[in-house]
PDB file of C-alpha atoms in Angstrom:
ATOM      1  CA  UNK A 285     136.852 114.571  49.302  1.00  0.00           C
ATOM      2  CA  UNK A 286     133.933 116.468  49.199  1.00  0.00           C
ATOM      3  CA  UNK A 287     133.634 118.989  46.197  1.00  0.00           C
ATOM      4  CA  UNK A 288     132.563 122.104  48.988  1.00  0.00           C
ATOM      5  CA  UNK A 289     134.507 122.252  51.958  1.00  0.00           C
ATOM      6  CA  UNK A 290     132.860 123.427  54.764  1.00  0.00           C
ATOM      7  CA  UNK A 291     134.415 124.197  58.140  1.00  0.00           C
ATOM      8  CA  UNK A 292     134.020 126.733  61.268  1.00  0.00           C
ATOM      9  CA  UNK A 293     136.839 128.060  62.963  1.00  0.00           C
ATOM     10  CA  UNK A 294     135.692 130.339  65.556  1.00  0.00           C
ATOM     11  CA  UNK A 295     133.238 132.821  64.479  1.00  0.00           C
ATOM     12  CA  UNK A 296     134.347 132.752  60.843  1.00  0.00           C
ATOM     13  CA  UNK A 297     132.947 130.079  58.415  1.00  0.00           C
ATOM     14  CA  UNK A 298     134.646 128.517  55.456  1.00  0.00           C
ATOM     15  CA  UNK A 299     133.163 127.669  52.499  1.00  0.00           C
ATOM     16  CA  UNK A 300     135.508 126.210  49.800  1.00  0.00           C
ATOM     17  CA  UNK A 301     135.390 125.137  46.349  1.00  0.00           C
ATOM     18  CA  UNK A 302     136.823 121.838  46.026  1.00  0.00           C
ATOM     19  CA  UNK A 303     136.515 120.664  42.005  1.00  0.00           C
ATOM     20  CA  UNK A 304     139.709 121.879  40.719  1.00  0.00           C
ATOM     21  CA  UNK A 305     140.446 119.876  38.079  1.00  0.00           C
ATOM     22  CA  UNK A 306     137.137 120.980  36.651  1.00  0.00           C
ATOM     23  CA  UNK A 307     138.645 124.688  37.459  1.00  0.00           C
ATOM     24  CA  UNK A 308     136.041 124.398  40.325  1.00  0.00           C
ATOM     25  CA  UNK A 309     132.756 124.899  37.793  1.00  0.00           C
ATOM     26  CA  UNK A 310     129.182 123.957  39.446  1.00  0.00           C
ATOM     27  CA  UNK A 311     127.727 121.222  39.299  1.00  0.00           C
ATOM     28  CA  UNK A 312     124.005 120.384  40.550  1.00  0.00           C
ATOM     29  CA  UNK A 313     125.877 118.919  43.823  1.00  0.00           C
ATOM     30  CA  UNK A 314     127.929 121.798  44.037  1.00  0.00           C
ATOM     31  CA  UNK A 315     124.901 123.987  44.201  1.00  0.00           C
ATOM     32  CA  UNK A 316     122.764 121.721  46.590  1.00  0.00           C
ATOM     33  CA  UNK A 317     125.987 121.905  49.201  1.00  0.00           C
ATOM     34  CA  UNK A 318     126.305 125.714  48.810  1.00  0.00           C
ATOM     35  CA  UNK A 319     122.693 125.985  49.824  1.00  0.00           C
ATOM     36  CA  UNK A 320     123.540 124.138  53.202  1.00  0.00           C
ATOM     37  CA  UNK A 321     126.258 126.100  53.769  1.00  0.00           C
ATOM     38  CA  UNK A 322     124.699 129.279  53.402  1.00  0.00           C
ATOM     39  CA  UNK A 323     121.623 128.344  55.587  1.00  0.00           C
ATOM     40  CA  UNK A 324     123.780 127.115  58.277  1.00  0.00           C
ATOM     41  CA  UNK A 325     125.935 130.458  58.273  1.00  0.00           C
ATOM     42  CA  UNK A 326     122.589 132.401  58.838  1.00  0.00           C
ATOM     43  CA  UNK A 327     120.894 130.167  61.406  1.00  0.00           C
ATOM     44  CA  UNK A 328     123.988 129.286  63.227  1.00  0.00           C
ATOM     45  CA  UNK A 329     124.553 133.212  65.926  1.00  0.00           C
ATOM     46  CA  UNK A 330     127.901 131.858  66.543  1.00  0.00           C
ATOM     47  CA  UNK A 331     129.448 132.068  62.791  1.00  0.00           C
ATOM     48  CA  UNK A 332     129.859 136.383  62.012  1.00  0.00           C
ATOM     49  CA  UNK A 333     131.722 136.800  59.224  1.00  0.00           C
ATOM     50  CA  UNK A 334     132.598 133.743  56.280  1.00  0.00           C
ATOM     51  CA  UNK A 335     135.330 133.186  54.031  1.00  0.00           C
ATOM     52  CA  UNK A 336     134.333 131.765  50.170  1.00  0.00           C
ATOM     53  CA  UNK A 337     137.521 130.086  48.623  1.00  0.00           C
ATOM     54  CA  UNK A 338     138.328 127.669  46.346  1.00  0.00           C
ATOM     55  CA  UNK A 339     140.827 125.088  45.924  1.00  0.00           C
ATOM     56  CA  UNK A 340     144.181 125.422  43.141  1.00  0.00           C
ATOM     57  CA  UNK A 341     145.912 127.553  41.599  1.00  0.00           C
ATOM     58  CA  UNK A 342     144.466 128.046  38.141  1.00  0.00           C
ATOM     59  CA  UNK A 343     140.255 128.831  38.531  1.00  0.00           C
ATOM     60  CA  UNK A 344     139.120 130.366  41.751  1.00  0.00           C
ATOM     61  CA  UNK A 345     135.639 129.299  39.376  1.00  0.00           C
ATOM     62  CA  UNK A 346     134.194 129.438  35.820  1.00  0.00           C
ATOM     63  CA  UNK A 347     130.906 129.395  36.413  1.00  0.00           C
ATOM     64  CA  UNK A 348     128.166 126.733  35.840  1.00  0.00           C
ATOM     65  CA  UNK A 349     129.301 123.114  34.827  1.00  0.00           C
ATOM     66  CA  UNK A 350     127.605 123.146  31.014  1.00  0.00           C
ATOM     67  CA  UNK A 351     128.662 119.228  30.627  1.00  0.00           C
ATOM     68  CA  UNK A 352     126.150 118.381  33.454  1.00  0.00           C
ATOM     69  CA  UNK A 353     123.352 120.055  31.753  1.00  0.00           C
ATOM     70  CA  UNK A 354     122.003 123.688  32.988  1.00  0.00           C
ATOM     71  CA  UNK A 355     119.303 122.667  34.842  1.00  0.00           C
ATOM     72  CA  UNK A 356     119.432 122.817  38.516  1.00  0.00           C
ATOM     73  CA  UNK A 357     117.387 121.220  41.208  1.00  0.00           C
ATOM     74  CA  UNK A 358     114.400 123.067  41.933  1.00  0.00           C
ATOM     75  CA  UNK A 359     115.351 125.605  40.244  1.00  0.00           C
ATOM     76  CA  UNK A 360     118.248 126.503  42.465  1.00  0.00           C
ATOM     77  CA  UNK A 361     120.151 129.660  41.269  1.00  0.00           C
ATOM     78  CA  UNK A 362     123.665 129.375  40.686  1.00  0.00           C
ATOM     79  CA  UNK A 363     125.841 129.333  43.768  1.00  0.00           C
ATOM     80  CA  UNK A 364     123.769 127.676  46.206  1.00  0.00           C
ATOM     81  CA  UNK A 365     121.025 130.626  45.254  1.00  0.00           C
ATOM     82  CA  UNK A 366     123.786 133.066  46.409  1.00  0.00           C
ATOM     83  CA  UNK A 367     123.630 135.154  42.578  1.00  0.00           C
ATOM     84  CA  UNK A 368     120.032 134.822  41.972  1.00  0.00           C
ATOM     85  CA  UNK A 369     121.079 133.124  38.566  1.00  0.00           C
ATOM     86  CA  UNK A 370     118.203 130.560  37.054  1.00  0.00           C
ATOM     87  CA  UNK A 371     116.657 130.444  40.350  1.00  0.00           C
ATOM     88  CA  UNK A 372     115.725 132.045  43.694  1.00  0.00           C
ATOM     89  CA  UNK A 373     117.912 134.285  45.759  1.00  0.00           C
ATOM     90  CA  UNK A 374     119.382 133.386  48.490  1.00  0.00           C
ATOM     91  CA  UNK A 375     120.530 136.787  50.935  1.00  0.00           C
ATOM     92  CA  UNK A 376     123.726 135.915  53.152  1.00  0.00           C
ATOM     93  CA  UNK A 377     122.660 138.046  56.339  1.00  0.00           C
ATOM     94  CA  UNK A 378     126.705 137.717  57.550  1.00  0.00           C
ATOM     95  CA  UNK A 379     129.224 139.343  55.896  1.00  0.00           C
ATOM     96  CA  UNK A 380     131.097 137.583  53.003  1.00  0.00           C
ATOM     97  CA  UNK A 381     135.354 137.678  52.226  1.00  0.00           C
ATOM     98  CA  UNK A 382     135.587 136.544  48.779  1.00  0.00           C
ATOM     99  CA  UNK A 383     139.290 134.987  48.222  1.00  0.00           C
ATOM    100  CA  UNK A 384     139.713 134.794  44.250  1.00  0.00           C
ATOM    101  CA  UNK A 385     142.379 133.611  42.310  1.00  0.00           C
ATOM    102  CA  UNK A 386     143.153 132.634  38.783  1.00  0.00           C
ATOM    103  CA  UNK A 387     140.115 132.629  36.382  1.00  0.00           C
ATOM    104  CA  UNK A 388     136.381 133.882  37.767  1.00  0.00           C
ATOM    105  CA  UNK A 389     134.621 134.215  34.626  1.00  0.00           C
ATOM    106  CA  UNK A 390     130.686 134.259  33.807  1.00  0.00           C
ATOM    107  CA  UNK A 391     128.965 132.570  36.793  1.00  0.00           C
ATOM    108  CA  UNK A 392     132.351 132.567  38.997  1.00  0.00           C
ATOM    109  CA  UNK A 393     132.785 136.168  38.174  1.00  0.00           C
ATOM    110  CA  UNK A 394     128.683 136.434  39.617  1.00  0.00           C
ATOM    111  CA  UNK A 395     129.801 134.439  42.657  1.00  0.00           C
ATOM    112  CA  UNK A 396     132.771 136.890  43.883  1.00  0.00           C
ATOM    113  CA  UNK A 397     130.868 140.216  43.300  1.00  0.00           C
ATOM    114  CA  UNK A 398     128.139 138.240  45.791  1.00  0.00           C
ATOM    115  CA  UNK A 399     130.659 138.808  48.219  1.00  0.00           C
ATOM    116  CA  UNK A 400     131.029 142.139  50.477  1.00  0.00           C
ATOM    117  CA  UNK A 401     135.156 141.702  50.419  1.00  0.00           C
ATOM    118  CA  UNK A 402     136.816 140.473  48.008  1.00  0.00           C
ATOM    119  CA  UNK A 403     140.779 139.841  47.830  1.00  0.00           C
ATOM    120  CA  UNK A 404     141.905 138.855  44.567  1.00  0.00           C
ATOM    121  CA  UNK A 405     145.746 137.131  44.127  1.00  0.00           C
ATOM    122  CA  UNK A 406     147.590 138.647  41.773  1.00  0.00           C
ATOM    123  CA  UNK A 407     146.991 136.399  38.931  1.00  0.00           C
ATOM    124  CA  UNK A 408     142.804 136.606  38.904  1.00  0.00           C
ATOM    125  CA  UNK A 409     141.163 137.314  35.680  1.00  0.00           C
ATOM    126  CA  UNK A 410     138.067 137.969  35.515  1.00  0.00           C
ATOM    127  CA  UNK A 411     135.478 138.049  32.701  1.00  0.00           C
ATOM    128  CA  UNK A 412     131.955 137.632  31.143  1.00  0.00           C
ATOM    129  CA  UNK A 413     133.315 135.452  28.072  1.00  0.00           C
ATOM    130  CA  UNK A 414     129.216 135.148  26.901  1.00  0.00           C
ATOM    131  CA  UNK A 415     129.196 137.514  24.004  1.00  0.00           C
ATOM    132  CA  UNK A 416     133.037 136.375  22.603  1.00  0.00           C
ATOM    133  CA  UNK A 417     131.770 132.224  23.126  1.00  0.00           C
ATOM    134  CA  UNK A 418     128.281 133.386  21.629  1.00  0.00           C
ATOM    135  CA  UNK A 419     126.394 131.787  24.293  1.00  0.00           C
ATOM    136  CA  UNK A 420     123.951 133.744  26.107  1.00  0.00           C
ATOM    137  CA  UNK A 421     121.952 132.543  28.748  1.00  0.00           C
ATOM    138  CA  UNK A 422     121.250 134.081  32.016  1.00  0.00           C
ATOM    139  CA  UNK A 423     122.572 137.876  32.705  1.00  0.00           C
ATOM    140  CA  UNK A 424     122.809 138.023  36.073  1.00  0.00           C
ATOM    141  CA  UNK A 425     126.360 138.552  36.065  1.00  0.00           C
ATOM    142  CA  UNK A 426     126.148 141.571  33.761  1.00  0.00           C
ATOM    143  CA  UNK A 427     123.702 143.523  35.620  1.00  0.00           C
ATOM    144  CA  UNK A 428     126.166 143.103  38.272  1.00  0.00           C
ATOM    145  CA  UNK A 429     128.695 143.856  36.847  1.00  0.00           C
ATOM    146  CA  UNK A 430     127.445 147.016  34.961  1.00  0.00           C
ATOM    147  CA  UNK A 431     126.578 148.130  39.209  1.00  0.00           C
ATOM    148  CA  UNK A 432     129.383 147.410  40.548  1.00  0.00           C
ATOM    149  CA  UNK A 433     132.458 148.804  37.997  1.00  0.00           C
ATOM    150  CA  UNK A 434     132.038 152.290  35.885  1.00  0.00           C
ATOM    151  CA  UNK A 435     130.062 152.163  33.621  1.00  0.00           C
ATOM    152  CA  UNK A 436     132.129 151.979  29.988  1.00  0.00           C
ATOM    153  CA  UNK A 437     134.522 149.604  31.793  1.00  0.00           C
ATOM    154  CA  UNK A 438     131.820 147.266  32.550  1.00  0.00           C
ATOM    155  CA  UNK A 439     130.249 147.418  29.033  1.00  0.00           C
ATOM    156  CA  UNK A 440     133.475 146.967  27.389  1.00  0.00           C
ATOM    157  CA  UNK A 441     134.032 143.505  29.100  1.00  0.00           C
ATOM    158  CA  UNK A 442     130.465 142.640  28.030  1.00  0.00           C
ATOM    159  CA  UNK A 443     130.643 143.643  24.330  1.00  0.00           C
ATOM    160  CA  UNK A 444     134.323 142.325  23.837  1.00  0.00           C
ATOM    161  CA  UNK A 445     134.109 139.379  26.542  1.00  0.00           C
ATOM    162  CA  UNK A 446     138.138 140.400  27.522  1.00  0.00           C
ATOM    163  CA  UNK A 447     139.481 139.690  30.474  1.00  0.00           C
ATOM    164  CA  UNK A 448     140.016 142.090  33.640  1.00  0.00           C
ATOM    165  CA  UNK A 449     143.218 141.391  35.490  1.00  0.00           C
ATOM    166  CA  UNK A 450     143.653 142.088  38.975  1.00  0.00           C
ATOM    167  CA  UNK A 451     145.677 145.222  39.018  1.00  0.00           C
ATOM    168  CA  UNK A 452     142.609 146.864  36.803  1.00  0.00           C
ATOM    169  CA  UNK A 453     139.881 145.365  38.975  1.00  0.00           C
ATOM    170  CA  UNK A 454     141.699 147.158  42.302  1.00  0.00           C
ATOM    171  CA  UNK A 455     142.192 150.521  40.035  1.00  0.00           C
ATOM    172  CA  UNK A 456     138.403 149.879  39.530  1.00  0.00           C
ATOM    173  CA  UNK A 457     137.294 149.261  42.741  1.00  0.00           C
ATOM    174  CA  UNK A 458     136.168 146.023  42.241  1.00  0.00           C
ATOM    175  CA  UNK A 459     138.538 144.298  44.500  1.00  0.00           C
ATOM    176  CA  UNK A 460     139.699 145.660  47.785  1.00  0.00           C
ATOM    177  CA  UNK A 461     143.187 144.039  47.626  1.00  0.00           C
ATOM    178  CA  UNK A 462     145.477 142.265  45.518  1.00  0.00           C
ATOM    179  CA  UNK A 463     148.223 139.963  47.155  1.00  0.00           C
ATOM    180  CA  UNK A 464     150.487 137.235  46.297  1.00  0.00           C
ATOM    181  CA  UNK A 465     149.121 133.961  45.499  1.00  0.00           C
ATOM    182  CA  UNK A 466     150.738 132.724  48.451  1.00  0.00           C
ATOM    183  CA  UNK A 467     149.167 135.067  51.147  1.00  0.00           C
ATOM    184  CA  UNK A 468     145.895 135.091  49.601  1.00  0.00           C
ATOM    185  CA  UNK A 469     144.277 132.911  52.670  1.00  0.00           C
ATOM    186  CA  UNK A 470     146.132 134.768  54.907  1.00  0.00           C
ATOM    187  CA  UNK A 471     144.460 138.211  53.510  1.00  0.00           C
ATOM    188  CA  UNK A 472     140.879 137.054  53.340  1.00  0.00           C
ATOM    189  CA  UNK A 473     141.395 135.772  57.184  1.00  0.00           C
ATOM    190  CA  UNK A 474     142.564 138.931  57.844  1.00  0.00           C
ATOM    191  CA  UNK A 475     139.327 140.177  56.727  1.00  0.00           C
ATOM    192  CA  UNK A 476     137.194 138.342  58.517  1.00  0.00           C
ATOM    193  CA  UNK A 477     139.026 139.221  61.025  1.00  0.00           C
ATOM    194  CA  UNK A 478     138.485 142.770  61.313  1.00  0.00           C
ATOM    195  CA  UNK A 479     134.623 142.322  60.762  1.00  0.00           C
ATOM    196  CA  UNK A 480     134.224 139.721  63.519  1.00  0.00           C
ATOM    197  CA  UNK A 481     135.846 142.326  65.840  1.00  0.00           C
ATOM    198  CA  UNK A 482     132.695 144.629  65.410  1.00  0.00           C
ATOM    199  CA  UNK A 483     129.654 144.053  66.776  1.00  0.00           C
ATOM    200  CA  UNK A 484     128.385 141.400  64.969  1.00  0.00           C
ATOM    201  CA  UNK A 485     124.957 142.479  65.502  1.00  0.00           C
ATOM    202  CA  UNK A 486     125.362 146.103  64.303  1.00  0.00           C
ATOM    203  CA  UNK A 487     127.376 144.289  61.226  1.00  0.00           C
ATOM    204  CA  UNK A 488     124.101 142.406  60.058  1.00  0.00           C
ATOM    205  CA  UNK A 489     122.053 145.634  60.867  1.00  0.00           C
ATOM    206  CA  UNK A 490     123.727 147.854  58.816  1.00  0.00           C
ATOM    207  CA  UNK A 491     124.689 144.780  55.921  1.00  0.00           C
ATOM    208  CA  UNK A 492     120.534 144.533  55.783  1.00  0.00           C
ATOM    209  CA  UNK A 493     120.074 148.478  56.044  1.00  0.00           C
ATOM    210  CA  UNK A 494     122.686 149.467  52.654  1.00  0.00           C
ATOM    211  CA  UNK A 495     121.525 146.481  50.643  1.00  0.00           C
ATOM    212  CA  UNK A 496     118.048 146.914  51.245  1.00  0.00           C
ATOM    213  CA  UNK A 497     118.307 150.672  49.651  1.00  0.00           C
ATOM    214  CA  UNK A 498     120.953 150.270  47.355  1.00  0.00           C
ATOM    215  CA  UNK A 499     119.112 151.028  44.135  1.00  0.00           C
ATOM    216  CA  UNK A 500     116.730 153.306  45.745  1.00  0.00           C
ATOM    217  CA  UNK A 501     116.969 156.913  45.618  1.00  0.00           C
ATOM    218  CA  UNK A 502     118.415 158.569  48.645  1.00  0.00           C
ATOM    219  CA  UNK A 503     115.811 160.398  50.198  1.00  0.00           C
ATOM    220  CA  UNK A 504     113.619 157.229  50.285  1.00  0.00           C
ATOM    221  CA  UNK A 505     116.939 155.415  51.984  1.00  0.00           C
ATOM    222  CA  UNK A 506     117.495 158.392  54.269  1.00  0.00           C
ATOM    223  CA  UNK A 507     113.168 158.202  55.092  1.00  0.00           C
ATOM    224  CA  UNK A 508     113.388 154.369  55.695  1.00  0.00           C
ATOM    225  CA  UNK A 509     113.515 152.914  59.262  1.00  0.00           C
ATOM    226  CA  UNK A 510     115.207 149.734  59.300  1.00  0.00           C
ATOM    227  CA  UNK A 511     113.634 147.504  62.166  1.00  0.00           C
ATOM    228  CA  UNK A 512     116.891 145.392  62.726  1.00  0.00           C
ATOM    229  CA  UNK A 513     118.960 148.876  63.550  1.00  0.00           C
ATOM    230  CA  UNK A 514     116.383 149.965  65.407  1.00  0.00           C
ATOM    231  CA  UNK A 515     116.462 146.686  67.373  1.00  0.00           C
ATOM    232  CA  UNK A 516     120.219 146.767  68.000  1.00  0.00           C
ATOM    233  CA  UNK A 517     119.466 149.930  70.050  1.00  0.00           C
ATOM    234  CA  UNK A 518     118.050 146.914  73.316  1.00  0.00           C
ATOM    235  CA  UNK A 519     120.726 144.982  72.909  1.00  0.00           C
ATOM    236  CA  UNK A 520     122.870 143.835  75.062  1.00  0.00           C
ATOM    237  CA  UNK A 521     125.863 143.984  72.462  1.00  0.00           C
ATOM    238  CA  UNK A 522     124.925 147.995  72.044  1.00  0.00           C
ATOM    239  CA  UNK A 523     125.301 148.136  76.314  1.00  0.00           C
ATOM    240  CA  UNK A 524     128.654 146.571  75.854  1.00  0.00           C
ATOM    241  CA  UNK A 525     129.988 148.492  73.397  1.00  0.00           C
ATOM    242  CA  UNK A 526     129.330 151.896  75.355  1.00  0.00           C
ATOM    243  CA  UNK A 527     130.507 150.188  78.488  1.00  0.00           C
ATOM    244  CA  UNK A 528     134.048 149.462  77.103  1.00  0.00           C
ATOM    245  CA  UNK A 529     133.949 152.941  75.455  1.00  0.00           C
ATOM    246  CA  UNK A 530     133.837 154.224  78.677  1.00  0.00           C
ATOM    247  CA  UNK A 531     136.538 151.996  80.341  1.00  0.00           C
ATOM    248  CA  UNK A 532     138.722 151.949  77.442  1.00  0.00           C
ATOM    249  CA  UNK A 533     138.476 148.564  76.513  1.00  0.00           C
ATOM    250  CA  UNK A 534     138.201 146.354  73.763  1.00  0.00           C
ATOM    251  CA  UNK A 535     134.506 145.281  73.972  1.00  0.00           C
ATOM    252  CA  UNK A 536     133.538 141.487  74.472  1.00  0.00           C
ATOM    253  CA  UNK A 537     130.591 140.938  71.914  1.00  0.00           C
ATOM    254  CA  UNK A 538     127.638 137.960  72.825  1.00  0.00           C
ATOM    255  CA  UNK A 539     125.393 138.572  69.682  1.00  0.00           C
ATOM    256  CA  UNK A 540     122.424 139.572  71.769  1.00  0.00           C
TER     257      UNK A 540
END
């Protein structure tokens, strides 16, 4: 079997890590497979929303695989370029349900704050074990993670490399759910679910629009037009929606 699963099952994509006996760390294959799977996911107008998983119980992933060396083709950053890692960035223009269980840690951890959603099962741990292993190499992760949790949380997982169990990363925001290990596929699905039921036009506009702006003060987000929302306004997917407004209806969305 292939060590990324990829599959489409009606407009939701999923991507799965399949190396769990190597608690599904990334290997140069790994990372050339990711990058298909993200550039079919943004070329291909019938997949809106996709799920990342991976397989087992005991690593959802832990990062880079250091026994295959560091160095990755072309300079591919980690992930299939998804975390910018040692390599060029790679933007998702769908929206991404992370489903995360057991450890994420340094690289893995990087990989599941790529995502937009993330459900965590109740036995995730997450951390950034670089300082406590004394191996530092690239720090994506940390400026990541020092964005997306408060501030003295973040730098105490840095500083002390301990681990963040799921319970704290929902108090924390980091996660938007925590369910049994047994309905974790079943949440993320659910996910998708409820973003593929948007428009999935308006979803990539406004996806583009907050991450575009995110680090910028507000009045230069508030000052910026944003050519893909203004786009949406001729589409046919904006005529629907205010059509089945207007007849009470759930819309049917094309993507055009």
């Amino acid at each position: 079997m292939s060590d990324i699963e990829f599959s489409i099952q009606g407009h939701v994509a999923h991507v799965k890590l399949n190396r769990p006996k190597s608690l599904n760390a990334i290997d140069p294959g790994m990372d050339a497979a990711l990058l298909e799977a993200w550039r079919e996911i943004n070329r291909n107008p019938e997949i809106r929303a996709a799920i990342l998983s991976a397989e087992g119980e005991r690593a959802f992933c832990v990062g880079a695989d250091v026994s295959q060396g560091t160095e990755r083709a072309g300079r591919m950053a980690l992930g299939g370029g998804l975390t910018g890692i040692g390599g060029p960035q790679v933007t998702l223009t769908k929206p991404l349900v992370a489903a995360v269980q057991g450890y994420a840690l340094g690289g893995g951890f990087e990989l599941a704050m790529c995502a937009d959603v993330i459900v965590a099962a109740g036995n995730t741990l997450f951390g950034l074990p670089e300082t406590k292993a004394g191996i530092m190499g690239e720090c994506g992760v940390m400026h990541r993670a020092i964005r997306q949790l408060p501030h003295r949380v973040a730098m105490a997982m840095i500083l002390t490399g301990d681990r963040m169990p799921a319970a704290d990363a929902l108090a924390h925001g980091l996660v938007n759910e925590v369910v049994e290990l047994a309905d974790l596929a079943a949440a993320a699905q659910r996910w998708a679910d409820k973003i593929v039921a948007a428009s999935p036009l308006a979803v990539q506009a406004a996806k583009a629009a907050v991450l575009q702006r995110l680090d910028w003060p507000l009045e230069v987000a508030l000052a910026t037009r944003f050519e893909p929302i203004e786009a949406y306004a001729y589409t046919e997917d904006r005529h629907e929606g205010e059509r089945a407004f207007a007849e009470k209806r759930k819309p049917v969305w094309r993507g055009r």
